[in-house]
CSV table of N, CA and C in Angstrom, one decimal:
chain,number,residue,atom,x,y,z
A,1,THR,N,109.6,111.5,97.9
A,1,THR,CA,108.2,111.5,98.3
A,1,THR,C,107.4,112.3,97.3
A,2,ASP,N,108.0,113.5,96.9
A,2,ASP,CA,107.3,114.4,96.0
A,2,ASP,C,107.1,113.7,94.6
A,3,LEU,N,108.2,113.0,94.2
A,3,LEU,CA,108.1,112.3,92.9
A,3,LEU,C,106.9,111.3,92.9
A,4,CYS,N,106.9,110.5,94.0
A,4,CYS,CA,105.9,109.5,94.2
A,4,CYS,C,104.5,110.1,94.2
A,5,ALA,N,104.3,111.3,94.9
A,5,ALA,CA,103.0,111.9,95.0
A,5,ALA,C,102.6,112.4,93.6
A,6,ILE,N,103.5,112.9,92.8
A,6,ILE,CA,103.1,113.4,91.4
A,6,ILE,C,102.7,112.2,90.6
A,7,LEU,N,103.6,111.1,90.6
A,7,LEU,CA,103.2,109.9,89.8
A,7,LEU,C,101.9,109.3,90.2
A,8,ALA,N,101.7,109.2,91.5
A,8,ALA,CA,100.5,108.6,92.1
A,8,ALA,C,99.3,109.3,91.6
A,9,ASN,N,99.3,110.6,91.6
A,9,ASN,CA,98.2,111.4,91.1
A,9,ASN,C,98.0,111.3,89.6
A,10,GLN,N,99.1,111.3,88.9
A,10,GLN,CA,99.0,111.2,87.4
A,10,GLN,C,98.4,109.8,87.1
A,11,ILE,N,98.9,108.8,87.7
A,11,ILE,CA,98.5,107.4,87.4
A,11,ILE,C,97.0,107.2,87.8
A,12,ASP,N,96.7,107.7,89.0
A,12,ASP,CA,95.3,107.6,89.5
A,12,ASP,C,94.3,108.3,88.5
A,13,ASN,N,94.7,109.5,88.1
A,13,ASN,CA,93.8,110.2,87.1
A,13,ASN,C,93.7,109.4,85.8
A,14,ALA,N,94.8,108.8,85.3
A,14,ALA,CA,94.8,108.0,84.1
A,14,ALA,C,93.9,106.8,84.3
A,15,PHE,N,94.1,106.1,85.4
A,15,PHE,CA,93.2,104.9,85.6
A,15,PHE,C,91.8,105.3,85.7
A,16,ASP,N,91.4,106.4,86.3
A,16,ASP,CA,90.0,106.8,86.4
A,16,ASP,C,89.5,107.1,84.9
A,17,ALA,N,90.3,107.7,84.1
A,17,ALA,CA,89.9,108.0,82.7
A,17,ALA,C,89.7,106.7,81.9
A,18,VAL,N,90.7,105.8,82.0
A,18,VAL,CA,90.5,104.6,81.1
A,18,VAL,C,89.4,103.7,81.6
A,19,SER,N,89.1,103.8,82.9
A,19,SER,CA,88.0,102.9,83.4
A,19,SER,C,86.7,103.3,82.7
A,20,MET,N,86.6,104.5,82.1
A,20,MET,CA,85.4,104.9,81.4
A,20,MET,C,85.3,104.4,80.0
A,21,ILE,N,86.3,103.8,79.5
A,21,ILE,CA,86.3,103.3,78.1
A,21,ILE,C,85.7,101.9,78.1
A,22,PRO,N,84.7,101.7,77.3
A,22,PRO,CA,84.0,100.4,77.3
A,22,PRO,C,84.9,99.2,76.8
A,23,SER,N,85.7,99.5,75.9
A,23,SER,CA,86.6,98.4,75.3
A,23,SER,C,87.8,98.2,76.2
A,24,THR,N,88.0,97.1,76.8
A,24,THR,CA,89.1,96.8,77.7
A,24,THR,C,90.5,96.9,76.9
A,25,GLU,N,90.4,96.6,75.6
A,25,GLU,CA,91.7,96.6,74.8
A,25,GLU,C,92.2,98.0,74.7
A,26,LYS,N,91.3,99.0,74.8
A,26,LYS,CA,91.8,100.4,74.7
A,26,LYS,C,92.1,101.1,76.0
A,27,ARG,N,92.0,100.3,77.1
A,27,ARG,CA,92.4,100.9,78.4
A,27,ARG,C,93.9,100.8,78.6
A,28,ILE,N,94.5,101.8,78.0
A,28,ILE,CA,96.0,101.8,78.0
A,28,ILE,C,96.5,103.0,78.7
A,29,VAL,N,97.5,102.8,79.6
A,29,VAL,CA,98.2,103.8,80.4
A,29,VAL,C,99.7,103.6,80.2
A,30,ASP,N,100.4,104.7,79.7
A,30,ASP,CA,101.8,104.6,79.6
A,30,ASP,C,102.5,105.6,80.5
A,31,VAL,N,103.6,105.1,81.1
A,31,VAL,CA,104.3,106.0,82.1
A,31,VAL,C,105.8,106.0,81.6
A,32,HIS,N,106.3,107.3,81.5
A,32,HIS,CA,107.7,107.5,81.1
A,32,HIS,C,108.3,108.5,82.0
A,33,ILE,N,109.6,108.2,82.4
A,33,ILE,CA,110.3,109.0,83.3
A,33,ILE,C,111.7,109.2,82.7
A,34,TRP,N,112.1,110.5,82.6
A,34,TRP,CA,113.5,110.8,82.1
A,34,TRP,C,114.2,111.7,83.1
A,35,GLN,N,115.5,111.6,83.1
A,35,GLN,CA,116.3,112.6,83.8
A,35,GLN,C,117.2,113.2,82.8
A,36,LYS,N,117.2,114.6,82.7
A,36,LYS,CA,118.0,115.3,81.8
A,36,LYS,C,119.0,116.2,82.5
A,37,THR,N,120.1,116.3,81.9
A,37,THR,CA,121.2,117.2,82.4
A,37,THR,C,121.5,117.2,83.9
A,38,GLY,N,121.2,116.1,84.5
A,38,GLY,CA,121.6,116.0,85.9
A,38,GLY,C,120.6,116.6,86.9
A,39,ASN,N,119.9,117.7,86.5
A,39,ASN,CA,119.0,118.3,87.5
A,39,ASN,C,117.6,118.5,87.0
A,40,ILE,N,117.2,117.9,85.9
A,40,ILE,CA,115.9,118.0,85.4
A,40,ILE,C,115.2,116.6,85.3
A,41,ALA,N,114.0,116.5,85.8
A,41,ALA,CA,113.3,115.2,85.7
A,41,ALA,C,112.0,115.5,84.9
A,42,ILE,N,111.6,114.6,84.1
A,42,ILE,CA,110.4,114.7,83.3
A,42,ILE,C,109.6,113.4,83.6
A,43,LEU,N,108.3,113.6,84.1
A,43,LEU,CA,107.4,112.5,84.4
A,43,LEU,C,106.2,112.7,83.4
A,44,GLN,N,105.9,111.6,82.7
A,44,GLN,CA,104.9,111.7,81.7
A,44,GLN,C,104.0,110.5,81.8
A,45,VAL,N,102.7,110.7,81.9
A,45,VAL,CA,101.7,109.7,82.0
A,45,VAL,C,100.7,110.0,80.9
A,46,SER,N,100.4,109.0,80.0
A,46,SER,CA,99.4,109.2,79.0
A,46,SER,C,98.5,108.1,79.0
A,47,ASN,N,97.2,108.4,78.6
A,47,ASN,CA,96.2,107.4,78.6
A,47,ASN,C,95.2,107.6,77.4
A,48,GLU,N,94.7,106.5,76.9
A,48,GLU,CA,93.6,106.6,75.9
A,48,GLU,C,92.4,107.3,76.5
A,49,VAL,N,91.7,108.0,75.7
A,49,VAL,CA,90.4,108.6,76.1
A,49,VAL,C,89.4,108.5,75.0
A,50,GLN,N,88.1,108.6,75.4
A,50,GLN,CA,87.1,108.4,74.4
A,50,GLN,C,86.9,109.7,73.6
A,51,ALA,N,87.2,110.9,74.2
A,51,ALA,CA,87.0,112.1,73.5
A,51,ALA,C,88.0,113.2,74.2
A,52,ASN,N,88.2,114.3,73.5
A,52,ASN,CA,89.0,115.3,74.0
A,52,ASN,C,88.4,115.9,75.3
A,53,PRO,N,89.1,115.7,76.5
A,53,PRO,CA,88.5,116.1,77.8
A,53,PRO,C,88.4,117.7,77.9
A,54,PHE,N,89.2,118.4,77.1
A,54,PHE,CA,89.2,119.8,77.1
A,54,PHE,C,87.9,120.4,76.4
A,55,ASP,N,87.3,119.6,75.6
A,55,ASP,CA,86.1,120.1,74.9
A,55,ASP,C,85.0,120.5,75.9
A,56,LEU,N,84.7,119.6,76.8
A,56,LEU,CA,83.6,119.9,77.7
A,56,LEU,C,84.1,120.3,79.1
A,57,ASN,N,85.4,120.2,79.4
A,57,ASN,CA,85.9,120.5,80.7
A,57,ASN,C,87.3,121.1,80.6
A,58,PRO,N,87.4,122.4,80.1
A,58,PRO,CA,88.7,123.0,79.8
A,58,PRO,C,89.6,123.1,81.0
A,59,GLN,N,89.0,123.2,82.2
A,59,GLN,CA,89.8,123.4,83.4
A,59,GLN,C,90.1,122.1,84.1
A,60,LEU,N,89.6,121.0,83.5
A,60,LEU,CA,89.8,119.6,84.0
A,60,LEU,C,89.4,119.5,85.5
A,61,HIS,N,88.2,120.0,85.8
A,61,HIS,CA,87.7,119.9,87.1
A,61,HIS,C,87.2,118.4,87.3
A,62,SER,N,87.2,117.9,88.5
A,62,SER,CA,86.9,116.6,88.8
A,62,SER,C,85.4,116.3,88.3
A,63,THR,N,85.2,115.2,87.8
A,63,THR,CA,83.8,114.8,87.3
A,63,THR,C,83.3,113.7,88.2
A,64,LYS,N,83.9,113.4,89.3
A,64,LYS,CA,83.5,112.3,90.2
A,64,LYS,C,82.3,112.8,91.0
A,65,SER,N,81.3,111.9,91.1
A,65,SER,CA,80.0,112.3,91.8
A,65,SER,C,80.0,111.8,93.2
A,66,ASP,N,80.9,111.0,93.7
A,66,ASP,CA,81.0,110.5,95.0
A,66,ASP,C,81.3,111.7,96.0
A,67,VAL,N,80.4,112.0,96.9
A,67,VAL,CA,80.6,113.2,97.8
A,67,VAL,C,81.1,112.8,99.1
A,68,SER,N,81.4,111.5,99.3
A,68,SER,CA,81.9,111.0,100.6
A,68,SER,C,83.3,111.4,101.0
A,69,ARG,N,84.1,111.8,99.9
A,69,ARG,CA,85.4,112.4,100.1
A,69,ARG,C,85.7,113.4,99.1
A,70,PRO,N,86.7,114.3,99.4
A,70,PRO,CA,87.0,115.3,98.4
A,70,PRO,C,87.6,114.8,97.1
A,71,HIS,N,87.3,115.5,96.0
A,71,HIS,CA,87.9,115.1,94.7
A,71,HIS,C,88.4,116.4,94.1
A,72,GLY,N,89.2,116.2,93.0
A,72,GLY,CA,89.8,117.3,92.3
A,72,GLY,C,91.0,117.9,92.9
A,73,LEU,N,91.6,117.2,93.8
A,73,LEU,CA,92.8,117.8,94.4
A,73,LEU,C,94.1,117.3,93.7
A,74,GLY,N,94.0,116.3,92.9
A,74,GLY,CA,95.2,115.7,92.3
A,74,GLY,C,95.9,116.6,91.4
A,75,LEU,N,95.2,117.3,90.5
A,75,LEU,CA,95.9,118.2,89.6
A,75,LEU,C,96.5,119.4,90.3
A,76,SER,N,95.8,120.0,91.3
A,76,SER,CA,96.3,121.1,92.0
A,76,SER,C,97.6,120.6,92.8
A,77,SER,N,97.5,119.4,93.4
A,77,SER,CA,98.7,118.9,94.1
A,77,SER,C,99.9,118.7,93.2
A,78,ILE,N,99.6,118.2,92.0
A,78,ILE,CA,100.7,118.1,91.0
A,78,ILE,C,101.3,119.5,90.7
A,79,ARG,N,100.4,120.5,90.4
A,79,ARG,CA,100.9,121.8,90.1
A,79,ARG,C,101.7,122.4,91.3
A,80,ASP,N,101.2,122.3,92.5
A,80,ASP,CA,101.9,122.8,93.6
A,80,ASP,C,103.3,122.2,93.8
A,81,THR,N,103.4,120.9,93.6
A,81,THR,CA,104.7,120.2,93.8
A,81,THR,C,105.6,120.6,92.7
A,82,ALA,N,105.1,120.7,91.4
A,82,ALA,CA,106.0,121.2,90.3
A,82,ALA,C,106.5,122.6,90.6
A,83,LYS,N,105.7,123.4,91.1
A,83,LYS,CA,106.1,124.8,91.4
A,83,LYS,C,107.2,124.8,92.5
A,84,LYS,N,107.1,123.9,93.5
A,84,LYS,CA,108.1,123.8,94.5
A,84,LYS,C,109.4,123.5,94.0
A,85,TYR,N,109.5,122.7,92.8
A,85,TYR,CA,110.7,122.4,92.2
A,85,TYR,C,111.0,123.2,90.9
A,86,HIS,N,110.4,124.4,90.9
A,86,HIS,CA,110.6,125.3,89.8
A,86,HIS,C,110.3,124.6,88.4
A,87,GLY,N,109.2,123.9,88.4
A,87,GLY,CA,108.9,123.1,87.3
A,87,GLY,C,107.6,123.6,86.6
A,88,THR,N,107.1,122.7,85.7
A,88,THR,CA,105.9,123.1,84.9
A,88,THR,C,105.1,121.8,84.8
A,89,VAL,N,103.8,122.0,84.5
A,89,VAL,CA,102.8,121.0,84.3
A,89,VAL,C,102.2,121.3,82.9
A,90,GLU,N,102.1,120.3,82.1
A,90,GLU,CA,101.4,120.5,80.8
A,90,GLU,C,100.5,119.3,80.6
A,91,ASN,N,99.2,119.6,80.4
A,91,ASN,CA,98.2,118.6,80.1
A,91,ASN,C,97.7,118.9,78.7
A,92,THR,N,97.8,117.8,77.8
A,92,THR,CA,97.5,118.0,76.4
A,92,THR,C,96.6,116.8,76.0
A,93,PHE,N,96.0,117.0,74.8
A,93,PHE,CA,95.3,115.9,74.1
A,93,PHE,C,95.8,115.8,72.7
A,94,LYS,N,96.2,114.6,72.3
A,94,LYS,CA,96.8,114.4,71.0
A,94,LYS,C,96.5,113.0,70.6
A,95,ASP,N,96.0,112.8,69.4
A,95,ASP,CA,95.8,111.5,68.8
A,95,ASP,C,95.1,110.5,69.7
A,96,GLY,N,94.0,111.0,70.3
A,96,GLY,CA,93.2,110.1,71.1
A,96,GLY,C,93.7,109.9,72.5
A,97,LYS,N,94.8,110.6,72.9
A,97,LYS,CA,95.4,110.4,74.2
A,97,LYS,C,95.4,111.7,75.0
A,98,PHE,N,95.2,111.5,76.3
A,98,PHE,CA,95.4,112.6,77.3
A,98,PHE,C,96.9,112.4,77.8
A,99,ILE,N,97.7,113.5,77.8
A,99,ILE,CA,99.1,113.4,78.1
A,99,ILE,C,99.3,114.4,79.2
A,100,SER,N,99.8,113.9,80.4
A,100,SER,CA,100.2,114.8,81.5
A,100,SER,C,101.7,114.7,81.6
A,101,THR,N,102.3,115.9,81.4
A,101,THR,CA,103.8,116.0,81.5
A,101,THR,C,104.2,116.9,82.6
A,102,VAL,N,105.1,116.5,83.5
A,102,VAL,CA,105.6,117.3,84.6
A,102,VAL,C,107.1,117.4,84.4
A,103,LEU,N,107.6,118.6,84.4
A,103,LEU,CA,109.0,118.9,84.4
A,103,LEU,C,109.4,119.5,85.7
A,104,LEU,N,110.4,118.9,86.3
A,104,LEU,CA,110.9,119.3,87.6
A,104,LEU,C,112.4,119.7,87.5
A,105,CYS,N,112.8,120.8,88.2
A,105,CYS,CA,114.2,121.2,88.3
A,105,CYS,C,114.6,121.0,89.7
A,106,TYR,N,115.7,120.3,89.9
A,106,TYR,CA,116.2,120.1,91.3
A,106,TYR,C,117.7,120.1,91.3
A,107,GLU,N,118.2,120.4,92.4
A,107,GLU,CA,119.7,120.3,92.6
A,107,GLU,C,120.0,118.9,93.3
A,108,PRO,N,120.7,118.1,92.6
A,108,PRO,CA,121.0,116.8,93.2
A,108,PRO,C,121.8,116.9,94.5
A,109,VAL,N,121.6,116.0,95.4
A,109,VAL,CA,122.3,116.0,96.7
A,109,VAL,C,123.3,114.9,96.6
A,110,TYR,N,124.6,115.2,96.8
A,110,TYR,CA,125.7,114.2,96.7
A,110,TYR,C,126.2,113.9,98.1
A,111,SER,N,126.5,112.7,98.3
A,111,SER,CA,127.0,112.3,99.6
A,111,SER,C,128.5,112.7,99.6
A,112,GLN,N,129.1,112.8,100.8
A,112,GLN,CA,130.5,113.1,100.9
A,112,GLN,C,131.4,112.2,100.2
A,113,GLU,N,131.0,110.9,100.0
A,113,GLU,CA,131.8,109.9,99.4
A,113,GLU,C,131.9,110.2,97.9
A,114,ASN,N,130.9,110.9,97.3
A,114,ASN,CA,130.9,111.1,95.8
A,114,ASN,C,131.6,112.4,95.4
A,115,GLN,N,132.0,113.2,96.4
A,115,GLN,CA,132.6,114.5,96.0
A,115,GLN,C,134.0,114.4,95.8
């Protein structure tokens, strides 16, 4: 459930960002998931952007104007969930892309049959 919540927030944020790009050919979102050393998962979502989002909004606060429901909870939810799994969140801008990377550390649960 927590993995889905992180990915849903990352992908939702990416879709919101690419929807602002006038050229539909540049509305690109990439999703990558890796498992490392048995107990580390990496979730990375990247998307094209028109400009470096950190230039005008270093804290990445929500820019949505719709006041009918709360906004800006996605990144804090991602951070809280990563913390729960002793992980990290890194948001960067590189080569015209915004990249959200979440690293999670967890102890796998094995069934009795696998032991």
